[in-house]
mmCIF file of C-alpha atoms and ligand atoms in Angstrom:
data_model
loop_
_atom_site.group_PDB
_atom_site.id
_atom_site.type_symbol
_atom_site.label_atom_id
_atom_site.label_comp_id
_atom_site.label_asym_id
_atom_site.label_seq_id
_atom_site.Cartn_x
_atom_site.Cartn_y
_atom_site.Cartn_z
ATOM 1 C CA MET A 161 75.920 109.401 -2.156
ATOM 2 C CA SER A 162 73.385 106.157 -2.504
ATOM 3 C CA ALA A 163 74.780 102.665 -2.809
ATOM 4 C CA ASP A 164 73.119 102.753 -6.190
ATOM 5 C CA ARG A 165 75.537 105.106 -7.529
ATOM 6 C CA GLU A 166 78.384 103.096 -6.193
ATOM 7 C CA LEU A 167 79.239 101.125 -9.401
ATOM 8 C CA VAL A 168 79.661 103.678 -11.869
ATOM 9 C CA SER A 169 80.419 106.631 -9.428
ATOM 10 C CA PRO A 170 83.965 107.745 -9.768
ATOM 11 C CA ASP A 171 84.076 107.763 -5.941
ATOM 12 C CA ALA A 172 85.812 104.625 -4.479
ATOM 13 C CA GLU A 173 86.145 103.439 -1.043
ATOM 14 C CA GLY A 174 88.045 100.861 0.749
ATOM 15 C CA ASP A 175 89.407 97.875 -0.923
ATOM 16 C CA GLU A 176 88.463 99.634 -4.112
ATOM 17 C CA ARG A 177 91.083 102.372 -2.794
ATOM 18 C CA LEU A 178 93.686 99.606 -2.900
ATOM 19 C CA ILE A 179 93.193 97.980 -6.175
ATOM 20 C CA GLU A 180 93.387 101.613 -7.626
ATOM 21 C CA ALA A 181 96.401 102.569 -5.884
ATOM 22 C CA ALA A 182 97.941 99.371 -7.482
ATOM 23 C CA LEU A 183 96.300 99.977 -10.792
ATOM 24 C CA ARG A 184 98.034 103.731 -11.093
ATOM 25 C CA PRO A 185 100.735 104.052 -13.930
ATOM 26 C CA LYS A 186 103.405 105.106 -12.069
ATOM 27 C CA ARG A 187 105.506 107.143 -15.135
ATOM 28 C CA LEU A 188 104.250 109.255 -17.477
ATOM 29 C CA ASP A 189 104.954 107.083 -20.467
ATOM 30 C CA GLU A 190 102.589 104.495 -18.904
ATOM 31 C CA PHE A 191 100.158 107.055 -18.442
ATOM 32 C CA ILE A 192 97.543 106.361 -21.269
ATOM 33 C CA GLY A 193 95.759 109.049 -23.207
ATOM 34 C CA GLN A 194 95.625 112.727 -22.736
ATOM 35 C CA GLY A 195 98.141 113.431 -25.105
ATOM 36 C CA ARG A 196 98.287 117.152 -25.379
ATOM 37 C CA VAL A 197 98.237 117.188 -21.501
ATOM 38 C CA ARG A 198 101.177 114.397 -21.116
ATOM 39 C CA GLU A 199 103.004 116.385 -23.854
ATOM 40 C CA GLN A 200 102.797 119.941 -21.896
ATOM 41 C CA LEU A 201 103.540 118.150 -18.764
ATOM 42 C CA SER A 202 106.750 116.538 -20.177
ATOM 43 C CA LEU A 203 108.212 119.626 -21.574
ATOM 44 C CA VAL A 204 107.623 121.607 -18.127
ATOM 45 C CA LEU A 205 109.165 118.717 -16.120
ATOM 46 C CA GLN A 206 112.379 118.237 -18.388
ATOM 47 C CA SER A 207 112.891 121.945 -18.250
ATOM 48 C CA ALA A 208 112.614 122.093 -14.536
ATOM 49 C CA LEU A 209 115.093 119.012 -14.752
ATOM 50 C CA ARG A 210 117.601 120.950 -16.923
ATOM 51 C CA ARG A 211 117.443 124.024 -14.805
ATOM 52 C CA SER A 212 117.929 121.870 -11.691
ATOM 53 C CA ARG A 213 114.704 124.191 -10.275
ATOM 54 C CA PRO A 214 111.186 122.961 -9.133
ATOM 55 C CA PRO A 215 108.644 123.216 -12.026
ATOM 56 C CA ASP A 216 106.047 125.937 -12.077
ATOM 57 C CA HIS A 217 103.185 124.922 -10.105
ATOM 58 C CA VAL A 218 100.632 123.021 -11.918
ATOM 59 C CA LEU A 219 96.682 122.877 -11.836
ATOM 60 C CA MET A 220 94.957 120.074 -13.046
ATOM 61 C CA SER A 221 91.005 120.566 -13.900
ATOM 62 C CA GLY A 222 88.513 117.873 -15.121
ATOM 63 C CA SER A 223 85.778 115.263 -13.851
ATOM 64 C CA PRO A 224 86.407 112.452 -11.088
ATOM 65 C CA GLY A 225 88.137 109.770 -11.993
ATOM 66 C CA LEU A 226 90.229 111.007 -15.053
ATOM 67 C CA GLY A 227 93.351 110.696 -13.524
ATOM 68 C CA LYS A 228 94.076 114.202 -11.771
ATOM 69 C CA THR A 229 95.667 112.250 -8.341
ATOM 70 C CA THR A 230 97.658 109.578 -10.863
ATOM 71 C CA LEU A 231 99.352 112.554 -12.901
ATOM 72 C CA ALA A 232 100.258 114.562 -9.325
ATOM 73 C CA MET A 233 102.018 111.070 -8.202
ATOM 74 C CA ILE A 234 103.740 110.837 -11.855
ATOM 75 C CA VAL A 235 104.864 114.600 -11.317
ATOM 76 C CA ALA A 236 106.893 113.827 -8.280
ATOM 77 C CA ALA A 237 108.169 110.301 -9.510
ATOM 78 C CA GLU A 238 109.556 111.973 -12.710
ATOM 79 C CA LEU A 239 111.136 114.829 -10.632
ATOM 80 C CA GLY A 240 112.687 112.149 -8.336
ATOM 81 C CA ALA A 241 110.898 114.311 -5.881
ATOM 82 C CA PRO A 242 108.935 113.292 -2.527
ATOM 83 C CA LEU A 243 105.346 113.948 -2.754
ATOM 84 C CA ARG A 244 102.908 115.451 0.089
ATOM 85 C CA VAL A 245 99.205 114.799 -0.393
ATOM 86 C CA THR A 246 96.413 116.751 1.158
ATOM 87 C CA SER A 247 92.889 118.324 0.338
ATOM 88 C CA GLY A 248 91.364 121.665 0.537
ATOM 89 C CA PRO A 249 88.590 120.665 2.556
ATOM 90 C CA ALA A 250 91.451 119.513 5.270
ATOM 91 C CA LEU A 251 92.677 123.072 5.103
ATOM 92 C CA GLU A 252 90.330 124.894 7.150
ATOM 93 C CA ARG A 253 92.594 126.955 9.103
ATOM 94 C CA ALA A 254 95.608 128.851 7.562
ATOM 95 C CA GLY A 255 97.733 126.998 10.551
ATOM 96 C CA ASP A 256 96.639 123.635 8.985
ATOM 97 C CA LEU A 257 98.729 124.786 5.809
ATOM 98 C CA ALA A 258 101.333 126.591 7.630
ATOM 99 C CA ALA A 259 102.062 123.075 9.656
ATOM 100 C CA ILE A 260 102.461 121.331 6.231
ATOM 101 C CA LEU A 261 104.349 124.404 4.249
ATOM 102 C CA SER A 262 106.662 125.106 6.983
ATOM 103 C CA THR A 263 107.945 121.393 6.807
ATOM 104 C CA LEU A 264 108.225 120.874 3.206
ATOM 105 C CA ALA A 265 111.527 119.625 1.920
ATOM 106 C CA GLU A 266 113.519 121.326 -1.046
ATOM 107 C CA GLY A 267 111.593 120.566 -4.263
ATOM 108 C CA GLU A 268 108.845 118.252 -2.736
ATOM 109 C CA VAL A 269 105.628 118.188 -4.762
ATOM 110 C CA LEU A 270 102.656 119.324 -2.449
ATOM 111 C CA PHE A 271 99.307 117.941 -4.031
ATOM 112 C CA ILE A 272 96.195 119.811 -2.910
ATOM 113 C CA ASP A 273 93.140 117.904 -3.974
ATOM 114 C CA GLU A 274 89.958 119.677 -4.153
ATOM 115 C CA ILE A 275 91.760 122.956 -4.262
ATOM 116 C CA HIS A 276 88.677 124.734 -4.591
ATOM 117 C CA ARG A 277 87.586 123.765 -1.272
ATOM 118 C CA MET A 278 89.814 125.345 0.440
ATOM 119 C CA ALA A 279 89.123 127.759 3.474
ATOM 120 C CA ARG A 280 90.001 131.361 2.558
ATOM 121 C CA PRO A 281 92.438 131.888 5.213
ATOM 122 C CA ALA A 282 94.581 129.105 3.606
ATOM 123 C CA GLU A 283 94.035 130.340 0.301
ATOM 124 C CA GLU A 284 95.241 133.509 1.121
ATOM 125 C CA MET A 285 98.112 132.044 3.101
ATOM 126 C CA LEU A 286 98.695 130.015 0.026
ATOM 127 C CA TYR A 287 99.304 133.076 -2.293
ATOM 128 C CA LEU A 288 102.410 134.234 -0.704
ATOM 129 C CA ALA A 289 103.585 130.467 -0.308
ATOM 130 C CA MET A 290 103.380 129.696 -4.099
ATOM 131 C CA GLU A 291 104.743 133.356 -5.400
ATOM 132 C CA ASP A 292 107.530 134.099 -2.819
ATOM 133 C CA PHE A 293 108.055 130.627 -1.242
ATOM 134 C CA ARG A 294 107.311 132.781 2.343
ATOM 135 C CA VAL A 295 104.606 132.408 4.694
ATOM 136 C CA ASP A 296 103.504 135.037 7.471
ATOM 137 C CA ILE A 297 102.703 133.437 10.706
ATOM 138 C CA VAL A 298 100.397 135.654 12.947
ATOM 139 C CA VAL A 299 101.068 135.403 16.238
ATOM 140 C CA GLY A 300 98.589 137.228 18.749
ATOM 141 C CA LYS A 301 95.025 138.507 18.118
ATOM 142 C CA GLY A 302 93.348 142.033 17.428
ATOM 143 C CA PRO A 303 95.419 145.280 17.065
ATOM 144 C CA GLY A 304 98.810 143.673 18.835
ATOM 145 C CA ALA A 305 98.575 140.766 16.293
ATOM 146 C CA THR A 306 102.411 140.499 14.744
ATOM 147 C CA ALA A 307 102.851 138.595 11.408
ATOM 148 C CA ILE A 308 106.171 136.771 11.596
ATOM 149 C CA PRO A 309 107.723 136.031 7.988
ATOM 150 C CA LEU A 310 108.888 132.423 7.824
ATOM 151 C CA ASP A 311 111.005 131.164 4.473
ATOM 152 C CA ILE A 312 109.688 128.021 3.280
ATOM 153 C CA ALA A 313 111.645 125.724 0.857
ATOM 154 C CA PRO A 314 110.864 126.045 -2.872
ATOM 155 C CA PHE A 315 108.397 123.404 -3.913
ATOM 156 C CA THR A 316 106.111 122.733 -6.714
ATOM 157 C CA LEU A 317 102.301 123.047 -5.966
ATOM 158 C CA VAL A 318 100.011 120.596 -7.733
ATOM 159 C CA GLY A 319 96.341 121.484 -7.536
ATOM 160 C CA ALA A 320 93.729 119.466 -8.605
ATOM 161 C CA THR A 321 89.859 120.696 -9.296
ATOM 162 C CA THR A 322 86.718 119.495 -10.729
ATOM 163 C CA ARG A 323 85.567 122.928 -10.881
ATOM 164 C CA ALA A 324 87.954 125.543 -12.192
ATOM 165 C CA GLY A 325 85.698 128.082 -12.633
ATOM 166 C CA LEU A 326 85.132 128.735 -8.896
ATOM 167 C CA LEU A 327 88.845 128.916 -8.167
ATOM 168 C CA PRO A 328 89.523 132.718 -7.447
ATOM 169 C CA ALA A 329 91.468 134.404 -10.055
ATOM 170 C CA PRO A 330 94.436 135.331 -7.830
ATOM 171 C CA LEU A 331 95.228 131.521 -7.070
ATOM 172 C CA ARG A 332 94.120 130.716 -10.798
ATOM 173 C CA ASP A 333 96.845 133.206 -11.958
ATOM 174 C CA ARG A 334 99.382 132.189 -9.874
ATOM 175 C CA PHE A 335 99.514 128.188 -11.391
ATOM 176 C CA GLY A 336 102.240 128.272 -14.223
ATOM 177 C CA PHE A 337 100.755 125.626 -16.341
ATOM 178 C CA THR A 338 96.910 124.084 -16.418
ATOM 179 C CA ALA A 339 96.219 120.574 -17.453
ATOM 180 C CA HIS A 340 92.886 120.475 -18.813
ATOM 181 C CA MET A 341 91.656 116.808 -18.353
ATOM 182 C CA GLU A 342 89.123 115.481 -21.386
ATOM 183 C CA PHE A 343 87.483 112.378 -21.112
ATOM 184 C CA TYR A 344 89.147 109.607 -22.850
ATOM 185 C CA GLU A 345 88.353 108.072 -26.201
ATOM 186 C CA VAL A 346 86.912 104.204 -26.084
ATOM 187 C CA ALA A 347 90.483 103.057 -27.928
ATOM 188 C CA GLU A 348 91.842 104.545 -24.893
ATOM 189 C CA LEU A 349 89.855 103.177 -22.361
ATOM 190 C CA GLU A 350 90.404 99.722 -24.112
ATOM 191 C CA ARG A 351 94.206 100.478 -23.539
ATOM 192 C CA VAL A 352 93.345 100.826 -19.743
ATOM 193 C CA LEU A 353 91.306 97.852 -19.446
ATOM 194 C CA HIS A 354 93.748 95.345 -21.482
ATOM 195 C CA ARG A 355 96.512 96.948 -18.834
ATOM 196 C CA SER A 356 94.576 96.793 -15.529
ATOM 197 C CA SER A 357 93.254 92.973 -16.752
ATOM 198 C CA ARG A 358 97.160 92.091 -17.075
ATOM 199 C CA LEU A 359 97.830 93.671 -13.820
ATOM 200 C CA LEU A 360 94.854 91.831 -11.996
ATOM 201 C CA GLY A 361 95.439 88.493 -14.095
ATOM 202 C CA ILE A 362 91.896 88.603 -15.797
ATOM 203 C CA GLY A 363 91.733 87.207 -19.458
ATOM 204 C CA LEU A 364 89.966 90.029 -21.447
ATOM 205 C CA PRO A 365 89.528 89.538 -25.330
ATOM 206 C CA GLU A 366 89.261 92.364 -27.368
ATOM 207 C CA ASP A 367 85.207 92.818 -28.190
ATOM 208 C CA GLY A 368 84.765 92.106 -24.248
ATOM 209 C CA ALA A 369 87.402 95.244 -23.797
ATOM 210 C CA HIS A 370 85.631 97.227 -26.393
ATOM 211 C CA GLU A 371 82.030 96.687 -24.570
ATOM 212 C CA ILE A 372 83.329 97.685 -20.940
ATOM 213 C CA ALA A 373 85.292 100.707 -22.687
ATOM 214 C CA ARG A 374 82.326 102.441 -24.427
ATOM 215 C CA ARG A 375 79.943 101.838 -21.321
ATOM 216 C CA SER A 376 82.876 103.764 -18.992
ATOM 217 C CA ARG A 377 81.529 107.270 -19.325
ATOM 218 C CA GLY A 378 85.109 108.174 -20.631
ATOM 219 C CA THR A 379 86.757 107.655 -17.159
ATOM 220 C CA PRO A 380 89.327 105.316 -16.404
ATOM 221 C CA ARG A 381 88.435 104.740 -12.952
ATOM 222 C CA ILE A 382 84.840 103.470 -14.057
ATOM 223 C CA ALA A 383 86.526 101.401 -16.667
ATOM 224 C CA ASN A 384 88.665 99.592 -14.131
ATOM 225 C CA ARG A 385 85.624 99.155 -11.542
ATOM 226 C CA LEU A 386 83.239 97.866 -14.469
ATOM 227 C CA LEU A 387 86.204 95.487 -15.384
ATOM 228 C CA ARG A 388 85.846 93.821 -11.912
ATOM 229 C CA ARG A 389 81.970 93.666 -11.996
ATOM 230 C CA VAL A 390 82.117 91.980 -15.179
ATOM 231 C CA ARG A 391 84.891 89.587 -14.025
ATOM 232 C CA ASP A 392 82.785 88.866 -11.262
ATOM 233 C CA PHE A 393 79.757 88.132 -13.559
ATOM 234 C CA ALA A 394 81.762 85.975 -15.923
ATOM 235 C CA GLU A 395 82.808 83.840 -13.018
ATOM 236 C CA VAL A 396 79.560 83.169 -11.331
ATOM 237 C CA ARG A 397 77.324 82.716 -14.278
ATOM 238 C CA ALA A 398 79.644 81.659 -17.209
ATOM 239 C CA ASP A 399 82.694 80.017 -17.768
ATOM 240 C CA GLY A 400 84.826 83.092 -16.943
ATOM 241 C CA VAL A 401 85.689 84.254 -20.607
ATOM 242 C CA ILE A 402 84.583 88.062 -20.985
ATOM 243 C CA THR A 403 83.094 88.076 -24.301
ATOM 244 C CA ARG A 404 80.841 91.041 -25.735
ATOM 245 C CA GLU A 405 77.669 89.576 -25.128
ATOM 246 C CA LEU A 406 78.729 88.445 -21.554
ATOM 247 C CA ALA A 407 79.707 92.445 -20.451
ATOM 248 C CA SER A 408 76.797 93.451 -22.432
ATOM 249 C CA ALA A 409 74.792 91.576 -20.058
ATOM 250 C CA ALA A 410 76.627 92.061 -16.886
ATOM 251 C CA LEU A 411 76.560 95.698 -17.367
ATOM 252 C CA ASP A 412 72.684 95.792 -18.086
ATOM 253 C CA LEU A 413 72.358 93.981 -14.705
ATOM 254 C CA TYR A 414 74.142 96.735 -13.542
ATOM 255 C CA GLU A 415 72.028 99.361 -14.992
ATOM 256 C CA VAL A 416 74.462 100.777 -17.182
ATOM 257 C CA ASP A 417 73.048 101.276 -20.338
ATOM 258 C CA ALA A 418 74.702 101.049 -23.481
ATOM 259 C CA GLU A 419 76.195 104.793 -23.899
ATOM 260 C CA GLY A 420 77.431 104.251 -20.282
ATOM 261 C CA LEU A 421 74.683 106.678 -18.775
ATOM 262 C CA ASP A 422 74.164 105.373 -15.511
ATOM 263 C CA ARG A 423 71.151 105.645 -13.083
ATOM 264 C CA LEU A 424 71.925 109.086 -11.964
ATOM 265 C CA ASP A 425 72.382 110.422 -15.729
ATOM 266 C CA ARG A 426 69.462 108.742 -16.796
ATOM 267 C CA ALA A 427 67.333 110.192 -13.708
ATOM 268 C CA VAL A 428 68.527 113.676 -14.759
ATOM 269 C CA LEU A 429 67.338 113.193 -18.382
ATOM 270 C CA ARG A 430 64.147 111.856 -17.407
ATOM 271 C CA ALA A 431 63.368 114.351 -14.824
ATOM 272 C CA LEU A 432 64.280 117.157 -17.658
ATOM 273 C CA LEU A 433 62.242 115.571 -20.354
ATOM 274 C CA GLY A 434 59.289 114.299 -18.137
ATOM 275 C CA LYS A 435 58.897 117.278 -15.702
ATOM 276 C CA PHE A 436 59.917 119.999 -17.572
ATOM 277 C CA GLY A 437 59.471 119.333 -21.172
ATOM 278 C CA GLY A 438 62.919 119.177 -22.049
ATOM 279 C CA GLY A 439 63.704 122.361 -20.469
ATOM 280 C CA PRO A 440 65.105 125.092 -20.093
ATOM 281 C CA VAL A 441 65.284 124.644 -16.356
ATOM 282 C CA GLY A 442 67.593 125.532 -13.727
ATOM 283 C CA LEU A 443 70.261 123.684 -11.778
ATOM 284 C CA SER A 444 69.147 123.584 -8.099
ATOM 285 C CA THR A 445 65.310 122.775 -9.584
ATOM 286 C CA LEU A 446 66.611 119.708 -11.758
ATOM 287 C CA ALA A 447 68.853 118.161 -8.462
ATOM 288 C CA VAL A 448 65.587 118.805 -6.587
ATOM 289 C CA SER A 449 63.705 116.727 -8.962
ATOM 290 C CA VAL A 450 66.245 113.924 -8.680
ATOM 291 C CA GLY A 451 66.730 114.199 -4.983
ATOM 292 C CA GLU A 452 70.842 115.042 -5.283
ATOM 293 C CA GLU A 453 72.889 117.967 -4.542
ATOM 294 C CA PRO A 454 73.270 120.244 -7.242
ATOM 295 C CA GLU A 455 76.852 120.149 -6.784
ATOM 296 C CA THR A 456 76.428 116.154 -7.799
ATOM 297 C CA VAL A 457 74.510 116.717 -10.776
ATOM 298 C CA GLU A 458 76.925 119.679 -11.833
ATOM 299 C CA VAL A 459 79.905 117.983 -11.418
ATOM 300 C CA VAL A 460 79.180 114.163 -11.957
ATOM 301 C CA ALA A 461 76.247 113.883 -14.384
ATOM 302 C CA GLU A 462 76.240 116.824 -16.301
ATOM 303 C CA PRO A 463 79.721 117.040 -17.897
ATOM 304 C CA PHE A 464 79.293 113.599 -19.175
ATOM 305 C CA LEU A 465 76.064 114.047 -20.355
ATOM 306 C CA VAL A 466 76.964 117.145 -22.166
ATOM 307 C CA ARG A 467 79.879 115.560 -23.660
ATOM 308 C CA GLN A 468 77.379 113.193 -25.181
ATOM 309 C CA GLY A 469 75.368 115.633 -26.792
ATOM 310 C CA LEU A 470 72.594 114.706 -25.005
ATOM 311 C CA LEU A 471 72.256 118.108 -22.673
ATOM 312 C CA ALA A 472 73.164 121.623 -23.230
ATOM 313 C CA ARG A 473 73.940 124.630 -20.896
ATOM 314 C CA THR A 474 72.258 127.399 -22.266
ATOM 315 C CA PRO A 475 71.642 130.887 -20.432
ATOM 316 C CA ARG A 476 68.498 130.305 -19.729
ATOM 317 C CA GLY A 477 68.807 126.863 -18.099
ATOM 318 C CA ARG A 478 69.566 123.044 -18.599
ATOM 319 C CA VAL A 479 67.947 121.983 -22.100
ATOM 320 C CA ALA A 480 67.905 118.129 -23.221
ATOM 321 C CA THR A 481 68.965 117.829 -27.006
ATOM 322 C CA ALA A 482 66.980 116.337 -29.643
ATOM 323 C CA ALA A 483 69.353 112.937 -28.987
ATOM 324 C CA ALA A 484 68.094 112.904 -25.237
ATOM 325 C CA TRP A 485 64.639 112.186 -26.745
ATOM 326 C CA VAL A 486 65.910 109.682 -28.906
ATOM 327 C CA HIS A 487 68.039 108.022 -25.942
ATOM 328 C CA LEU A 488 65.111 107.378 -23.806
ATOM 329 C CA GLY A 489 62.988 105.990 -26.896
ATOM 330 C CA LEU A 490 60.921 109.211 -26.977
ATOM 331 C CA PRO A 491 59.994 111.221 -30.436
ATOM 332 C CA PRO A 492 61.570 114.331 -30.026
ATOM 333 C CA PRO A 493 59.431 117.685 -30.476
ATOM 334 C CA PRO A 494 59.957 119.609 -33.908
ATOM 335 C CA ASP A 495 61.553 122.405 -31.595
ATOM 336 C CA ALA A 496 63.830 120.284 -29.472
ATOM 337 C CA PHE A 497 67.427 121.604 -29.005
ATOM 338 C CA GLY A 498 69.727 120.240 -31.804
ATOM 339 C CA ALA A 499 66.928 119.395 -33.797
ATOM 340 C CA ASN A 500 67.509 122.678 -35.637
ATOM 341 C CA PRO A 501 70.512 123.761 -37.152
ATOM 342 C CA ALA A 502 70.444 127.201 -35.650
ATOM 343 C CA ASP A 503 71.014 126.024 -32.398
ATOM 344 C CA ASP A 504 74.615 125.290 -33.474
ATOM 345 C CA ALA A 505 75.239 128.971 -34.296
ATOM 346 C CA PRO A 506 77.699 130.547 -31.841
HETATM 347 N N1 LIG B 71 95.735 107.826 -18.062
HETATM 348 C C1 LIG B 71 95.319 106.596 -17.063
HETATM 349 N N2 LIG B 71 96.283 105.478 -17.869
HETATM 350 C C2 LIG B 71 95.413 104.448 -16.945
HETATM 351 N N3 LIG B 71 94.565 104.264 -15.777
HETATM 352 C C3 LIG B 71 94.390 105.438 -15.460
HETATM 353 C C4 LIG B 71 94.530 106.668 -16.256
HETATM 354 N N4 LIG B 71 94.102 107.563 -15.637
HETATM 355 C C5 LIG B 71 93.630 107.190 -14.046
HETATM 356 N N5 LIG B 71 93.881 105.719 -14.232
HETATM 357 C C6 LIG B 71 93.227 105.011 -13.333
HETATM 358 O O1 LIG B 71 92.029 105.543 -12.720
HETATM 359 C C7 LIG B 71 91.963 105.462 -11.483
HETATM 360 C C8 LIG B 71 91.673 106.962 -10.845
HETATM 361 O O2 LIG B 71 92.557 107.973 -11.466
HETATM 362 P P1 LIG B 71 92.617 109.102 -10.750
HETATM 363 O O3 LIG B 71 92.399 108.901 -9.178
HETATM 364 O O4 LIG B 71 93.955 110.047 -10.678
HETATM 365 O O5 LIG B 71 91.924 110.046 -10.652
HETATM 366 P P2 LIG B 71 91.271 111.877 -10.164
HETATM 367 O O6 LIG B 71 90.723 112.433 -11.279
HETATM 368 O O7 LIG B 71 92.271 112.113 -9.161
HETATM 369 O O8 LIG B 71 89.816 111.483 -9.550
HETATM 370 P P3 LIG B 71 89.139 112.338 -8.507
HETATM 371 O O9 LIG B 71 89.189 113.636 -8.822
HETATM 372 O O10 LIG B 71 87.954 111.518 -8.180
HETATM 373 O O11 LIG B 71 90.126 112.262 -7.319
HETATM 374 C C9 LIG B 71 93.100 105.289 -10.799
HETATM 375 O O12 LIG B 71 93.253 104.042 -9.981
HETATM 376 C C10 LIG B 71 94.176 104.785 -12.133
HETATM 377 O O13 LIG B 71 94.453 103.179 -11.763
#
């Protein structure tokens, strides 16, 4: 990912990770927004606690930075259970997963981030572990290979994915509960910002919080990061007070536009309008034209552009809406998507 994506990219590195960890809500009642998910999860957890049984396995899907890791940690904290953390790409061989599963304590929460990127043999081992709390350890090779069954402690799997559609059905079906994480409303992000500013000792007036919140792409991780950049700007260029005007000037400098679109978002829209006349165009062609991987465009940029009503995914390809033309200061063509009420028909 290029350096200029760092500011609004939901990925974080180094010190940023430490600050992120410090800002994570620790319990469900501190977790802001996602009302439906919170209520559903709370029921699942309370009922498990009453029955003194580990709850069903939980799958969380949603864009990067919406709080999936935070919620996984909260699941363990609410259950008073230990948490083991790994990720799909780290589970290349079945043995990698077997080593973890066979050492889980009873009731432990196993969090697998990016679960859609797990290798196939590990995935197959996970099916049995999730359903029967058992793994088959294969000893030997070829026709003489034998599977030795090994019981494992009952545990709860929490899987997180940015691409639920890529999970094979047998895996998806083994989760008792799926939490669909949505982008946050501006008012919710304002609460996230006020909480973070208290924890970081940053003075944040209401109007400054509002300006940062509305440019945060509906994502708490981005809100927290923009807060720190605006704080830097306020301290160096002004008297430290984050007013609306100051937040707006700082975010302009960092190339986050009034709707929260960053450079990649705008590059995607510009390519769609400038090179493909508004589309339809296939994802790979669009990604090549902005010099990014198709997955980055699909996972990082598109969900937000779709949510903002600027881009539509149609069976024929990606299409810019009339609002996208307006956003880039261009007159929409009469046949632009969304300019005609028939586009909304099912
Ligand atoms: N509901 C929330 N309330 C307050 N802060 C939140 C909330 N959700 C996320 N955050 C903040 O956003 C940051 C990113 O959250 P988290 O790492 O859980 O996202 P994620 O969905 O797991 O991202 P990724 O998919 O990239 O791993 C955390 O540091 C946390 O402080």
